[in-house]
């Protein structure tokens, strides 16, 4: 029977495409990972990787072995983690990815209640507006919107992902409030660059009748962070298209107002993503259920809606 450490080193190396990256994720040295994989190959009597100075690729046997052991490894690790939970309670390091502004505004405030209920869980939360590779980077869960569902990952819907046009009341002191999307061409735009593509995505506006119109704002500036765009809009520098979770506090405090309130952008769905496993780790299940319940009691799905 091969050791779990050797199989895990193999699986993580296959996912990462290198021993050094696998070592980083496993908190081992590259030499230790390479040695464990070599021992596994020796015991199995087959070569699992083709190695070169610049690349690490699976052999045909390695691809078959990965397909057979990959999901089983996750199930076994989850079972061990659940058995090892403190006094039968969820325990362990909980690695979560979430957007910077969203996480600080809506998830960090839950920490006190969450840790009081689950004191043996240790949060390892990553705040980043990029889309992470959950499986390859070892995340237990991620919160985001508008993502395509990767293989091996499932999603729990939290709220609609709507974007709205916002501006400071002072911006319109000497300007006419737009009455139609066509009027946006006469106004300065604070645009947001995608952290994934580096581009400004040309989202179409739509209304209750599902009519669509382009956003024709003049580019006054471009930001890579929605909260920075909100701050720029608050200064009266232009009109910004902002996701409702980021815009909500500014709208409720009246620091920003909706522009063309009958129009919005449909970005998709704000969801909780986690790996598809037969046995989900207790710590991950606890987090998912806790966040879903919070969204329900605080009616965040309704508050994040553009309607």
XYZ file of C-alpha atoms in Angstrom:
307
model
C 0.000 0.000 0.000
C 1.524 3.294 -1.101
C 1.902 6.052 1.472
C -0.556 8.907 1.453
C 2.307 11.402 1.361
C 3.690 9.939 -1.859
C 0.292 9.931 -3.555
C -0.455 13.484 -2.392
C 2.913 14.702 -3.674
C 2.152 13.079 -7.020
C -1.345 14.588 -7.280
C -0.250 18.091 -6.276
C 2.735 17.972 -8.645
C 0.443 16.919 -11.493
C -1.967 19.775 -10.689
C 0.784 22.375 -10.376
C 3.003 21.162 -13.217
C 6.125 21.428 -11.082
C 7.670 19.992 -7.935
C 8.523 23.466 -6.601
C 4.942 24.742 -6.803
C 3.619 21.502 -5.307
C 6.151 21.883 -2.494
C 4.916 25.414 -1.789
C 1.309 24.213 -1.520
C 2.292 21.278 0.691
C 4.719 23.282 2.867
C 7.558 20.925 1.910
C 10.847 21.365 0.097
C 10.994 20.632 -3.659
C 13.577 17.943 -2.902
C 11.182 16.198 -0.490
C 8.355 16.257 -3.038
C 10.612 14.932 -5.789
C 11.916 12.183 -3.497
C 8.383 11.103 -2.503
C 7.267 10.943 -6.129
C 10.398 9.007 -7.142
C 9.773 6.506 -4.340
C 6.168 6.119 -5.484
C 7.312 5.466 -9.055
C 9.845 2.920 -7.826
C 7.235 1.079 -5.765
C 4.715 1.066 -8.611
C 7.310 0.095 -11.191
C 6.192 2.790 -13.666
C 7.287 6.300 -14.578
C 4.544 8.802 -13.762
C 6.251 11.978 -15.021
C 8.447 12.984 -17.924
C 10.988 15.351 -16.412
C 13.089 18.058 -18.046
C 14.858 21.132 -16.747
C 11.876 23.284 -17.765
C 8.793 21.104 -17.583
C 7.066 18.301 -15.741
C 4.466 16.378 -17.731
C 2.476 13.243 -17.012
C 3.206 10.027 -18.836
C 0.304 7.974 -20.150
C 0.517 5.825 -17.022
C 0.643 8.966 -14.892
C -2.527 10.313 -16.499
C -4.363 7.045 -15.807
C -3.129 6.956 -12.218
C -4.150 10.592 -11.604
C -7.658 9.923 -12.943
C -8.020 6.948 -10.599
C -6.582 8.407 -7.387
C -7.307 12.157 -7.628
C -10.877 12.236 -6.327
C -10.229 9.338 -3.946
C -7.406 11.262 -2.273
C -9.719 14.211 -1.565
C -12.349 11.894 -0.093
C -9.836 10.146 2.176
C -8.351 13.445 3.340
C -11.818 14.792 4.115
C -12.681 11.662 6.098
C -9.447 11.895 8.102
C -9.989 15.611 8.737
C -13.548 15.022 9.916
C -12.488 12.241 12.278
C -9.705 14.423 13.627
C -12.054 17.317 14.372
C -11.910 18.578 17.936
C -14.527 16.782 20.061
C -16.471 15.941 16.929
C -16.681 19.629 15.935
C -15.413 21.095 12.622
C -11.730 21.905 12.896
C -8.672 22.791 10.844
C -7.395 25.574 8.598
C -10.111 27.005 6.348
C -8.637 28.517 3.185
C -11.120 30.835 1.460
C -10.777 33.244 -1.479
C -12.999 36.323 -1.834
C -12.981 39.782 -3.384
C -11.212 42.435 -1.335
C -14.042 44.922 -0.834
C -16.771 42.301 -0.658
C -14.863 40.215 1.876
C -14.092 43.149 4.141
C -17.666 44.460 4.044
C -19.706 41.255 4.275
C -17.568 38.294 5.397
C -15.006 39.641 7.882
C -17.792 41.014 10.141
C -19.034 37.420 10.509
C -15.761 36.225 12.026
C -16.711 36.751 15.666
C -19.939 34.745 15.500
C -18.382 32.110 13.238
C -15.407 31.472 15.538
C -17.611 31.457 18.604
C -19.636 28.684 17.024
C -16.610 26.851 15.563
C -13.596 27.648 17.786
C -11.429 24.862 16.334
C -11.497 26.335 12.794
C -8.563 28.580 11.831
C -9.471 31.030 9.010
C -6.894 31.464 6.246
C -8.730 34.019 4.128
C -7.317 35.466 0.921
C -8.622 38.806 -0.380
C -8.118 39.172 -4.108
C -10.282 40.325 -7.000
C -8.839 37.731 -9.363
C -10.421 34.384 -10.127
C -8.495 31.616 -8.372
C -7.993 28.005 -9.417
C -9.572 26.435 -6.365
C -8.362 22.884 -6.879
C -4.816 23.722 -7.985
C -4.307 26.409 -5.323
C -5.787 24.344 -2.513
C -8.732 26.537 -1.537
C -11.569 25.034 0.477
C -14.063 27.532 -0.954
C -14.301 30.819 -2.839
C -16.918 33.544 -3.123
C -17.359 35.350 -6.417
C -19.664 36.253 -9.257
C -19.871 35.800 -13.002
C -17.463 32.823 -13.103
C -17.689 29.832 -15.376
C -17.935 26.682 -13.281
C -14.574 24.830 -13.469
C -14.453 21.003 -13.579
C -14.637 19.447 -10.128
C -16.214 22.524 -8.547
C -19.845 23.130 -7.562
C -21.584 26.404 -6.703
C -24.158 27.435 -4.103
C -26.058 30.524 -5.275
C -26.106 33.435 -2.820
C -27.543 36.413 -4.717
C -27.884 37.930 -8.171
C -24.753 39.666 -9.461
C -26.050 42.982 -10.780
C -24.078 46.056 -11.757
C -25.527 49.568 -11.570
C -24.454 53.009 -12.748
C -23.611 55.389 -9.891
C -22.374 58.945 -9.452
C -22.069 61.565 -6.730
C -24.910 64.098 -6.511
C -22.303 66.872 -6.954
C -21.314 65.465 -10.335
C -24.599 66.722 -11.775
C -24.340 70.256 -10.365
C -23.691 71.685 -13.830
C -24.725 68.639 -15.868
C -27.996 67.138 -17.021
C -29.020 63.859 -15.435
C -29.137 61.151 -18.153
C -32.666 60.107 -19.106
C -31.620 57.329 -21.520
C -28.519 55.161 -22.073
C -27.894 57.259 -25.197
C -27.243 60.280 -22.945
C -24.265 58.518 -21.311
C -22.079 59.514 -24.276
C -22.058 63.072 -22.866
C -20.643 62.000 -19.499
C -17.276 61.000 -18.020
C -16.858 57.352 -17.139
C -14.892 55.713 -14.331
C -14.213 52.292 -15.811
C -13.086 49.098 -14.091
C -10.450 46.857 -15.629
C -10.862 43.098 -15.248
C -8.097 41.584 -13.062
C -8.315 38.430 -15.199
C -8.030 39.906 -18.711
C -6.704 43.393 -18.053
C -9.506 44.750 -20.242
C -12.649 46.774 -19.633
C -15.521 44.451 -20.482
C -18.256 46.073 -22.629
C -21.255 45.027 -20.521
C -24.650 45.848 -22.091
C -27.276 47.637 -20.062
C -30.727 46.049 -19.850
C -34.057 47.090 -18.380
C -37.151 45.375 -16.968
C -38.399 44.714 -20.502
C -35.053 43.014 -21.271
C -34.162 45.674 -23.841
C -30.405 46.107 -24.230
C -28.288 49.194 -24.843
C -24.506 49.735 -24.859
C -22.703 51.822 -22.231
C -21.211 54.799 -24.094
C -19.459 56.712 -21.304
C -16.363 58.730 -22.209
C -13.325 57.160 -20.570
C -12.150 59.600 -17.911
C -10.150 57.061 -15.900
C -9.755 53.313 -15.371
C -9.451 51.492 -12.053
C -8.652 47.879 -11.193
C -10.669 47.887 -7.954
C -14.420 48.573 -7.575
C -14.036 50.279 -4.200
C -11.459 52.656 -5.653
C -13.920 53.398 -8.462
C -16.617 54.141 -5.863
C -14.279 56.534 -4.075
C -13.469 58.296 -7.358
C -17.173 58.542 -8.167
C -17.824 59.944 -4.675
C -15.399 62.769 -5.515
C -17.671 63.745 -8.407
C -15.225 62.642 -11.095
C -17.659 60.675 -13.243
C -20.167 57.853 -13.564
C -19.086 54.316 -12.633
C -20.560 50.884 -13.265
C -20.328 49.074 -9.922
C -21.517 45.673 -8.684
C -24.314 46.097 -6.144
C -22.395 44.567 -3.182
C -19.701 47.220 -3.633
C -22.140 50.058 -4.328
C -24.717 49.273 -1.639
C -23.178 51.128 1.322
C -22.572 54.221 -0.827
C -26.161 54.162 -2.094
C -27.651 53.632 1.370
C -25.592 56.516 2.789
C -26.579 58.656 -0.249
C -22.937 59.377 -1.014
C -23.724 58.002 -4.474
C -26.984 57.862 -6.397
C -28.278 55.504 -9.071
C -27.958 56.806 -12.609
C -30.621 55.427 -14.961
C -32.216 53.396 -12.136
C -34.375 51.436 -14.582
C -31.239 49.986 -16.202
C -28.670 47.530 -14.879
C -26.020 45.017 -15.963
C -26.550 41.301 -15.436
C -23.147 39.919 -14.413
C -24.481 36.500 -13.436
C -24.771 35.102 -9.931
C -22.839 35.682 -6.729
C -21.997 32.186 -5.518
C -20.073 30.138 -3.007
C -17.767 27.734 -4.841
C -16.350 24.554 -3.330
C -14.977 21.284 -4.638
C -17.358 18.500 -5.599
C -16.571 15.744 -3.110
C -18.614 12.816 -1.866
C -17.552 13.768 1.650
C -17.200 17.521 2.086
C -14.872 18.476 4.963
C -16.841 19.484 8.048
C -15.040 22.846 8.225
C -16.074 23.672 4.642
C -19.670 22.555 5.190
C -19.828 24.686 8.352
C -18.618 27.770 6.459
C -20.979 27.238 3.520
C -24.012 26.761 5.757
C -23.049 29.739 7.948
C -22.706 32.138 4.998
C -25.890 30.900 3.296
C -27.837 31.399 6.531
C -26.401 34.899 6.968
C -27.446 35.876 3.442
C -30.953 34.563 4.166
C -31.453 36.326 7.494
C -29.991 39.628 6.279
C -31.964 39.425 2.987
C -28.764 40.161 1.057
C -30.088 38.552 -2.126
C -32.848 41.172 -2.222
C -30.496 44.016 -1.229
C -27.966 43.061 -3.914
C -30.645 43.047 -6.607
C -30.802 46.048 -8.959
C -34.632 45.973 -8.806
